[in-house]
Coordinates of C-alpha atoms in Angstrom, one line a residue:
M25 CA 135.8 164.2 108.0
K26 CA 138.4 162.0 109.9
V27 CA 141.5 163.1 111.2
D28 CA 144.5 161.0 110.8
F29 CA 147.5 161.8 113.0
G30 CA 148.8 157.9 112.9
K31 CA 152.1 159.2 111.6
I32 CA 152.8 160.2 115.5
A33 CA 153.6 157.7 117.8
G34 CA 152.1 157.6 121.2
Q35 CA 151.0 161.2 122.5
E36 CA 146.9 160.2 122.2
R37 CA 145.6 162.9 124.2
A38 CA 147.5 165.7 122.0
K39 CA 146.2 164.1 119.2
A40 CA 142.9 164.1 120.6
F41 CA 142.7 167.7 122.0
L42 CA 143.9 168.8 118.2
S43 CA 141.4 166.2 116.2
A44 CA 138.5 167.9 118.5
A45 CA 139.5 171.4 117.8
L46 CA 139.6 170.4 113.8
L47 CA 136.1 168.5 114.3
G48 CA 134.6 170.9 116.3
E49 CA 135.8 173.9 113.5
D50 CA 137.0 175.4 116.9
I51 CA 140.6 176.9 115.7
A52 CA 142.8 178.9 118.4
S53 CA 145.0 181.7 117.2
A54 CA 147.8 180.3 118.7
Y55 CA 149.0 176.6 120.4
L56 CA 151.7 176.0 122.6
F57 CA 153.0 172.8 122.1
E58 CA 155.1 171.7 125.4
G59 CA 156.8 168.6 126.5
P60 CA 160.2 167.1 126.6
E61 CA 162.6 167.5 123.6
G62 CA 162.1 165.1 120.3
V63 CA 159.0 163.8 121.3
G64 CA 157.2 164.6 118.4
K65 CA 155.8 168.3 119.3
A66 CA 156.8 169.6 115.7
T67 CA 156.2 167.0 113.9
L68 CA 152.5 167.1 115.3
A69 CA 152.3 170.9 114.9
L70 CA 153.1 170.2 111.3
E71 CA 150.7 167.7 110.7
F72 CA 148.1 169.8 112.3
A73 CA 148.9 172.6 110.1
K74 CA 147.9 170.2 107.4
A75 CA 144.8 169.2 108.3
L76 CA 144.0 172.7 108.8
N77 CA 144.5 173.2 104.8
C78 CA 144.1 169.6 103.7
E79 CA 142.2 169.4 100.3
D80 CA 140.5 166.2 100.9
P81 CA 137.2 166.5 102.3
E82 CA 137.3 162.7 104.1
V83 CA 140.8 162.4 105.9
R84 CA 143.0 165.1 106.8
P85 CA 145.5 165.5 106.5
C86 CA 145.9 163.5 103.6
N87 CA 149.4 163.5 102.8
R88 CA 148.8 163.2 98.7
C89 CA 147.0 166.8 98.0
R90 CA 149.2 169.6 96.6
T91 CA 148.9 171.3 100.2
C92 CA 149.8 168.4 101.9
R93 CA 152.9 168.1 100.0
M94 CA 153.9 171.4 99.9
I95 CA 153.7 172.0 103.9
S96 CA 155.6 168.8 103.8
G97 CA 158.3 170.3 101.7
F98 CA 158.3 173.8 103.5
S99 CA 157.3 175.4 100.2
H100 CA 153.8 176.6 101.3
P101 CA 153.4 180.2 100.6
D102 CA 151.3 180.1 103.9
L103 CA 153.5 178.3 106.2
I104 CA 155.6 180.7 108.4
V105 CA 158.6 179.1 110.1
L106 CA 160.7 180.7 112.8
L107 CA 164.0 179.8 113.9
P108 CA 167.1 181.2 115.1
G109 CA 168.8 183.2 112.3
D110 CA 168.7 184.1 108.5
P111 CA 166.2 181.6 106.6
E112 CA 169.1 181.5 104.2
E113 CA 171.3 180.0 106.8
W114 CA 168.9 176.8 107.2
M115 CA 165.8 177.0 104.4
E116 CA 167.5 174.1 102.3
E117 CA 167.9 171.8 105.9
I118 CA 164.7 171.9 107.3
G119 CA 162.9 169.1 106.6
K120 CA 165.8 167.0 105.6
D121 CA 165.4 163.5 106.6
G122 CA 161.9 163.7 106.9
R123 CA 162.7 165.8 110.3
I124 CA 161.7 169.3 111.1
R125 CA 164.8 171.1 112.8
P126 CA 168.2 171.7 110.3
P127 CA 170.8 169.8 111.8
S128 CA 172.7 172.5 112.0
Y129 CA 170.1 174.1 114.7
D130 CA 171.6 176.3 117.6
P131 CA 169.6 176.3 120.7
T132 CA 171.6 179.0 122.5
R133 CA 171.0 181.6 120.0
E134 CA 167.6 183.6 119.8
I135 CA 164.7 184.8 117.3
S136 CA 165.4 188.4 117.4
I137 CA 163.1 190.9 117.7
N138 CA 163.8 192.5 114.0
Q139 CA 162.9 188.6 112.8
I140 CA 159.4 189.5 114.6
R141 CA 159.2 192.3 112.8
E142 CA 159.7 191.0 109.6
L143 CA 156.9 188.4 110.5
K144 CA 154.5 191.6 111.1
K145 CA 155.3 192.5 107.6
E146 CA 154.2 189.3 106.3
L147 CA 151.2 189.0 108.5
S148 CA 149.9 192.5 107.4
K149 CA 149.3 190.8 103.9
A150 CA 146.1 188.4 103.8
P151 CA 147.0 184.5 103.2
Y152 CA 147.7 183.5 99.5
E153 CA 145.5 180.6 99.4
A154 CA 145.1 178.3 102.3
R155 CA 142.2 178.4 104.6
Y156 CA 144.7 179.1 107.7
R157 CA 148.0 180.8 107.4
V158 CA 150.3 178.8 109.8
V159 CA 153.4 180.4 111.9
L160 CA 155.4 177.9 113.1
I161 CA 157.6 179.0 116.2
L162 CA 160.2 176.1 116.3
N163 CA 161.6 176.1 120.1
A164 CA 159.8 179.5 121.4
E165 CA 162.0 179.6 124.1
N166 CA 164.4 181.1 121.5
L167 CA 162.5 184.2 121.6
S168 CA 164.5 187.1 123.1
L169 CA 162.8 189.1 126.0
E170 CA 162.2 191.5 123.2
A171 CA 161.0 189.7 120.7
Q172 CA 158.6 188.1 122.9
N173 CA 157.1 191.3 124.0
A174 CA 157.0 192.4 120.3
F175 CA 155.1 189.1 119.8
L176 CA 152.7 189.7 122.3
K177 CA 151.2 192.4 120.6
T178 CA 150.6 190.6 117.7
L179 CA 148.8 187.7 120.1
E180 CA 146.9 190.6 121.0
E181 CA 145.2 191.1 117.9
P182 CA 145.7 188.2 115.4
P183 CA 145.5 188.7 112.1
P184 CA 142.4 186.8 110.5
R185 CA 142.7 183.3 109.4
T186 CA 145.7 182.9 111.0
T187 CA 147.0 180.0 113.8
F188 CA 150.7 180.2 115.5
L189 CA 152.0 177.5 116.7
L190 CA 154.7 177.9 119.7
I191 CA 156.9 174.5 119.8
S192 CA 159.0 174.6 123.2
S193 CA 160.4 171.8 125.7
Q194 CA 161.4 174.8 128.0
P195 CA 157.5 176.5 128.3
E196 CA 158.8 178.6 131.6
K197 CA 161.0 180.8 129.5
V198 CA 158.1 181.7 127.7
L199 CA 156.1 185.0 129.0
P200 CA 153.3 184.0 131.0
T201 CA 151.4 186.7 128.9
I202 CA 152.2 184.7 125.8
V203 CA 151.4 181.4 127.5
S204 CA 148.2 182.5 128.6
R205 CA 147.0 183.6 124.9
A206 CA 147.6 180.2 123.6
R207 CA 145.9 176.4 124.1
R208 CA 148.2 174.6 125.9
V209 CA 149.2 171.0 124.1
K210 CA 151.0 168.8 126.7
F211 CA 153.2 166.0 125.5
A212 CA 155.0 163.2 127.5
P213 CA 158.0 161.3 126.7
L214 CA 157.0 158.0 124.8
D215 CA 156.6 154.5 127.3
E216 CA 158.6 151.8 126.1
D217 CA 156.2 150.0 123.9
E218 CA 155.4 152.6 122.3
F219 CA 158.9 153.5 121.8
V220 CA 160.1 150.2 120.8
S221 CA 156.6 150.0 117.9
L222 CA 158.6 152.9 116.2
D223 CA 160.2 152.1 112.5
L224 CA 163.2 154.3 113.0
G225 CA 165.2 152.0 111.7
L226 CA 167.4 151.8 114.9
K227 CA 168.9 148.4 116.8
E228 CA 168.9 148.3 120.0
K229 CA 165.8 150.1 120.6
K230 CA 165.4 149.1 124.2
L231 CA 169.1 150.5 125.0
L232 CA 167.8 153.7 123.1
F233 CA 164.7 154.3 125.1
R234 CA 166.6 154.4 128.8
L235 CA 169.2 156.4 127.3
S236 CA 167.0 158.8 125.6
G237 CA 164.6 159.0 128.3
G238 CA 161.6 157.6 125.6
S239 CA 162.6 160.2 123.3
P240 CA 162.8 159.3 119.6
G241 CA 164.6 162.7 118.5
K242 CA 167.4 162.3 120.9
A243 CA 167.4 158.0 120.2
L244 CA 168.6 159.2 116.3
K245 CA 170.9 162.1 117.3
L246 CA 173.0 159.5 120.1
V247 CA 172.9 157.0 117.1
E248 CA 174.2 159.4 114.0
L249 CA 176.6 161.1 116.8
G250 CA 178.1 157.7 117.6
F251 CA 177.6 158.2 121.1
L252 CA 177.3 154.1 121.8
D253 CA 180.7 153.9 121.0
L254 CA 181.4 156.8 122.7
R255 CA 180.0 155.1 126.6
K256 CA 183.0 152.9 126.2
D257 CA 185.7 155.7 125.7
L258 CA 184.3 157.4 128.4
L259 CA 184.9 154.3 130.8
N260 CA 188.0 153.8 129.5
L261 CA 188.9 157.3 130.5
L262 CA 187.4 156.8 133.6
R263 CA 189.4 153.7 134.4
T264 CA 192.7 154.1 132.8
R265 CA 192.8 158.2 133.6
E266 CA 194.8 158.2 130.3
P267 CA 194.7 161.9 129.3
D268 CA 195.4 160.6 125.3
V269 CA 191.8 159.2 126.1
V270 CA 190.1 162.8 126.0
G271 CA 192.6 164.2 122.4
N272 CA 192.3 161.2 120.5
K273 CA 188.9 160.1 121.1
I274 CA 186.2 161.9 122.9
L275 CA 186.9 165.5 121.6
P276 CA 186.9 164.2 118.1
S277 CA 183.6 162.7 118.4
L278 CA 182.3 166.1 119.7
Q279 CA 184.0 168.4 116.9
G280 CA 181.6 167.1 113.9
S281 CA 178.7 169.1 113.1
G282 CA 179.8 171.9 116.0
S283 CA 175.7 172.2 117.0
K284 CA 175.1 173.0 120.8
G285 CA 172.9 170.3 120.5
D286 CA 175.5 167.6 120.3
L287 CA 177.0 168.9 123.2
E288 CA 173.7 168.3 125.4
A289 CA 173.3 164.6 124.2
F290 CA 177.0 164.2 125.0
F291 CA 176.4 165.2 128.8
N292 CA 173.5 163.2 129.2
V293 CA 175.6 160.4 127.7
Y294 CA 178.3 160.9 130.2
Q295 CA 175.6 161.4 132.9
S296 CA 174.1 158.1 132.1
V297 CA 177.6 156.4 132.8
L298 CA 178.1 158.3 136.1
R299 CA 174.8 157.3 137.5
D300 CA 175.4 153.7 136.9
L301 CA 178.7 153.8 138.2
L302 CA 177.0 155.2 141.5
L303 CA 174.1 152.7 141.4
L304 CA 176.8 149.9 141.5
K305 CA 178.7 151.7 144.5
I306 CA 175.4 151.7 146.1
G307 CA 174.4 147.7 145.5
V308 CA 172.1 148.3 143.1
G309 CA 171.9 145.5 140.7
R310 CA 172.7 145.4 136.7
N311 CA 169.0 145.4 135.8
L312 CA 168.5 148.6 136.8
L313 CA 171.4 150.2 135.2
T314 CA 170.7 152.3 132.0
N315 CA 173.9 151.1 129.7
Q316 CA 173.1 147.7 130.6
D317 CA 174.9 145.9 127.7
L318 CA 177.7 147.8 129.3
A319 CA 177.4 146.1 133.1
P320 CA 181.0 144.4 132.7
Q321 CA 182.8 147.7 131.8
I322 CA 180.9 148.8 134.5
E323 CA 181.4 146.9 137.4
K324 CA 185.5 146.5 136.5
T325 CA 185.4 150.8 136.6
A326 CA 183.6 151.2 139.7
E327 CA 186.3 149.0 141.4
N328 CA 188.7 151.6 141.1
M329 CA 186.6 154.5 142.0
S330 CA 185.0 156.0 145.4
T331 CA 181.4 156.6 145.8
V332 CA 182.6 160.3 146.5
E333 CA 184.7 160.8 143.7
I334 CA 182.2 159.7 141.0
S335 CA 179.4 162.0 143.3
A336 CA 181.9 164.6 143.0
L337 CA 182.2 164.1 139.1
L338 CA 178.4 164.2 138.4
E339 CA 178.4 167.2 140.3
I340 CA 180.9 168.7 137.7
S341 CA 179.1 167.7 135.0
F342 CA 176.0 169.4 136.2
K343 CA 177.9 172.6 136.3
V344 CA 180.0 172.3 133.0
E345 CA 176.5 171.8 131.2
V346 CA 175.3 174.9 132.5
L347 CA 178.5 176.6 130.9
S348 CA 178.2 174.8 127.7
R349 CA 174.9 176.6 127.2
K350 CA 177.2 180.5 127.6
N351 CA 179.0 179.7 124.2
T352 CA 182.2 178.8 125.8
N353 CA 185.1 177.1 124.2
R354 CA 184.0 173.5 123.6
D355 CA 187.7 172.1 123.8
L356 CA 188.3 174.4 127.4
L357 CA 184.7 173.0 128.4
I358 CA 185.9 169.2 127.8
Y359 CA 189.2 169.9 129.6
T360 CA 187.5 171.2 132.6
L361 CA 185.2 168.4 132.8
F362 CA 187.6 165.6 132.9
R363 CA 190.5 167.3 134.8
P364 CA 189.2 166.2 137.9
V365 CA 189.6 162.9 136.6
F366 CA 193.2 162.9 136.7
D367 CA 193.4 164.2 140.4
R368 CA 194.0 160.8 142.2
D369 CA 193.5 162.5 145.7
Q370 CA 189.8 163.3 144.9
G371 CA 188.5 160.5 146.6

């Protein structure tokens, strides 16, 4: 039998580790897929679930058999997915456009203890038809503390023919007792060659590589949200200090989906602009800027700002980003973020 994880770019160590488990028929009851956001953890987990149950005797996953197709469509009875909230809220969205997480996924919501209780009821039954029932926990750090403690009891006595795949970009938020019971599969950002080779239908791949830190998931979100154009609005605001830019340009760009994940992407972009301004102020050349395509605008903006002011704005952005994870009013957050821009006495 051959294992084919060619659908996943990069992550050779993770793919080799899982391939060896499949070929050696040494399947653990739990795996923790850990690494940066958007680098293929959930996608490889789904491919692993298919490979565990694929009907093709020669190449797994084949992505053609009934089982592979059902798992790909999240319709297999032995594939259980845990996300925050009621499944009826996101089941129609999951897997949309080939992505694992639904567009409305909110990283600030928790997976509740009631969801773990419902999971336990389901696990008390035997798998319906698959060789392995797979429980896919997307963003394991979303498990509440109560939910983690309840889930730990399940891991201590795992049901037969069941494998748990925990996905996390913040494994430090998962209880050590849970982590110790899982085989850890580590992921890393893609390098530039791997990123550029991806067929994502994206232009300006080198720019997106720098902005996303080698995360295809983040790159796609930046494009979908129109945040490449937003960079120009941010520079315009910092240069002109016109309040209307906030109300007419920046706020509308953040009011599309309402997802907290959009705010995370916004802060990444804003902070990249501020860092570039800071680099120019200390004499670093254009070739080290993240936003190299906007170098003339960045240079023009930097002329009217001091190093002290840019550093202060960057520090404020980090503080407001932390607040944004606590369900604070979005409009209030943005005005708090940019209020110092209009204070000319800051530096």
